[in-house]
Coordinates of C-alpha atoms in Angstrom, one line a residue:
X29 CA 8.7 199.0 243.4
X30 CA 7.9 196.0 245.9
X31 CA 9.1 193.5 243.1
X32 CA 12.5 194.8 242.5
X33 CA 14.5 192.7 244.8
X34 CA 12.6 190.0 243.9
X35 CA 13.3 190.0 240.1
X36 CA 17.2 191.1 240.7
X37 CA 17.6 187.7 242.6
X38 CA 15.4 185.0 240.9
X39 CA 15.7 186.5 237.4
X40 CA 20.0 187.7 238.1
X41 CA 19.3 190.9 236.6
X42 CA 21.2 193.6 238.2
X43 CA 19.9 196.3 240.3
X44 CA 21.1 199.0 238.1
X45 CA 19.2 197.7 234.7
X46 CA 15.6 198.1 236.5
X47 CA 16.4 201.4 236.6
X48 CA 17.3 202.3 233.2
X49 CA 16.9 204.7 230.9
X50 CA 14.5 207.6 230.9
X51 CA 12.6 206.2 227.6
X52 CA 9.2 206.4 227.5
X53 CA 5.6 205.7 225.6
X54 CA 2.2 207.6 225.2
X55 CA -0.6 205.6 226.4
X56 CA -4.3 206.4 225.2
X57 CA -4.5 208.8 227.9
X58 CA -1.6 210.8 227.4
X59 CA 0.3 209.8 230.2
X60 CA 3.7 208.2 230.2
X61 CA 5.8 206.2 232.1
X62 CA 9.8 204.7 232.1
X63 CA 11.3 201.9 232.4
X64 CA 12.0 201.5 235.7
X65 CA 9.0 203.3 237.4
X66 CA 5.7 201.5 238.7
X67 CA 2.9 201.4 236.5
X68 CA 0.6 201.5 239.9
X69 CA 1.8 205.2 240.6
X70 CA -0.4 206.2 237.1
X71 CA -3.2 202.9 237.4
X72 CA -5.0 201.8 239.9
X73 CA -4.1 198.3 241.2
X74 CA -7.4 196.5 239.6
X75 CA -6.0 198.2 236.1
X76 CA -2.8 196.8 236.3
X77 CA -3.7 193.4 237.8
X78 CA -6.2 192.6 235.0
X79 CA -3.6 193.3 232.5
X80 CA -1.1 191.6 234.5
X81 CA -3.1 188.3 234.9
X82 CA -3.8 188.7 231.2
X83 CA -0.6 188.7 230.2
X84 CA 0.4 186.0 232.2
X85 CA -2.1 183.6 230.7
X86 CA -1.1 184.5 227.4
X87 CA 2.4 184.0 228.1
X88 CA 2.3 180.8 229.5
X89 CA 0.8 179.3 226.5
X90 CA 3.6 179.7 224.6
X91 CA 6.4 179.9 227.2
X92 CA 7.7 178.4 230.8
X93 CA 6.0 179.4 233.8
X94 CA 9.1 180.5 235.8
X95 CA 9.7 183.1 232.5
X96 CA 6.2 184.3 232.4
X97 CA 6.5 185.1 236.0
X98 CA 10.0 187.3 235.7
X99 CA 8.4 188.6 232.8
X100 CA 5.3 189.4 233.8
X101 CA 6.5 191.1 236.9
X102 CA 8.8 193.2 235.4
X103 CA 6.1 194.8 232.5
X104 CA 3.5 195.2 235.6
X105 CA 6.0 197.7 236.9
X106 CA 7.5 198.5 233.8
X107 CA 4.4 198.9 231.3
X108 CA 1.1 200.7 231.3
X109 CA -1.8 198.4 231.5
X110 CA -2.3 199.3 227.5
X111 CA 1.2 198.4 227.3
X112 CA 0.5 195.3 228.8
X113 CA -2.5 194.4 227.0
X114 CA -0.5 195.4 223.5
X115 CA 2.4 192.7 224.9
X116 CA -0.2 190.2 225.3
X117 CA -1.7 190.9 222.0
X118 CA 1.8 191.0 220.3
X119 CA 1.9 187.1 221.4
X120 CA -0.9 186.4 219.9
X121 CA -1.8 184.9 216.6
X122 CA -5.3 186.1 216.6
X123 CA -5.3 189.4 214.3
X124 CA -8.3 190.8 216.3
X125 CA -6.7 190.9 219.7
X126 CA -4.0 192.8 218.2
X127 CA -5.8 195.0 216.3
X128 CA -8.2 195.5 219.7
X129 CA -4.9 196.5 221.6
X130 CA -3.7 198.8 218.7
X131 CA -6.9 200.7 218.9
X132 CA -6.2 201.2 222.4
X133 CA -4.3 204.3 221.7
X134 CA -5.0 207.9 220.8
X135 CA -3.0 208.3 217.9
X136 CA -0.7 206.0 215.7
X137 CA 2.3 207.7 217.3
X138 CA 0.7 206.8 220.7
X139 CA 0.6 203.3 219.3
X140 CA 4.2 203.4 217.7
X141 CA 5.9 204.9 221.0
X142 CA 3.6 201.8 222.9
X143 CA 4.9 199.1 220.7
X144 CA 8.8 200.3 220.7
X145 CA 8.1 200.5 224.7
X146 CA 7.1 197.4 225.1
X147 CA 10.1 196.0 222.2
X148 CA 12.5 198.4 224.5
X149 CA 11.1 196.3 227.7
X150 CA 11.5 192.8 225.8
X151 CA 14.8 193.4 224.9
X152 CA 15.9 194.6 228.3
X153 CA 14.7 192.3 230.7
X154 CA 13.8 189.0 228.3
X155 CA 17.0 187.6 228.5
X156 CA 17.6 188.0 232.1
X157 CA 14.0 186.3 233.0
X158 CA 15.4 183.2 230.6
X159 CA 18.5 182.9 233.2
X160 CA 17.8 180.3 235.7
X161 CA 17.3 181.4 239.2
X162 CA 20.4 181.2 241.6

């Protein structure tokens, strides 16, 4: 959880909020990760890194760079790579990108759980990432 102190300081997030709730979402491999857990405990750094770079690139086309850096750091730890790819696709107006991201999940239930997990992470961390750095 190497980013937690940085996030709490730069985004103005309370440390307790980063360790919130046992909400889990199934991935295509049927592995789960809870909000506040580290995605690298399940996925390789290369998998997390690629999804993280893709999300940051997509985000910076629509949002402020500071907001995107903060959200990318939080998402890289709380979302699995397939969920992070889904978060990127949810920011895109391109239907093909969304379809590919949605098809990464084994079942409609896993997809729906992943969408809910992404939306919950956005609701929890997005406002804090919009706060100016102290």
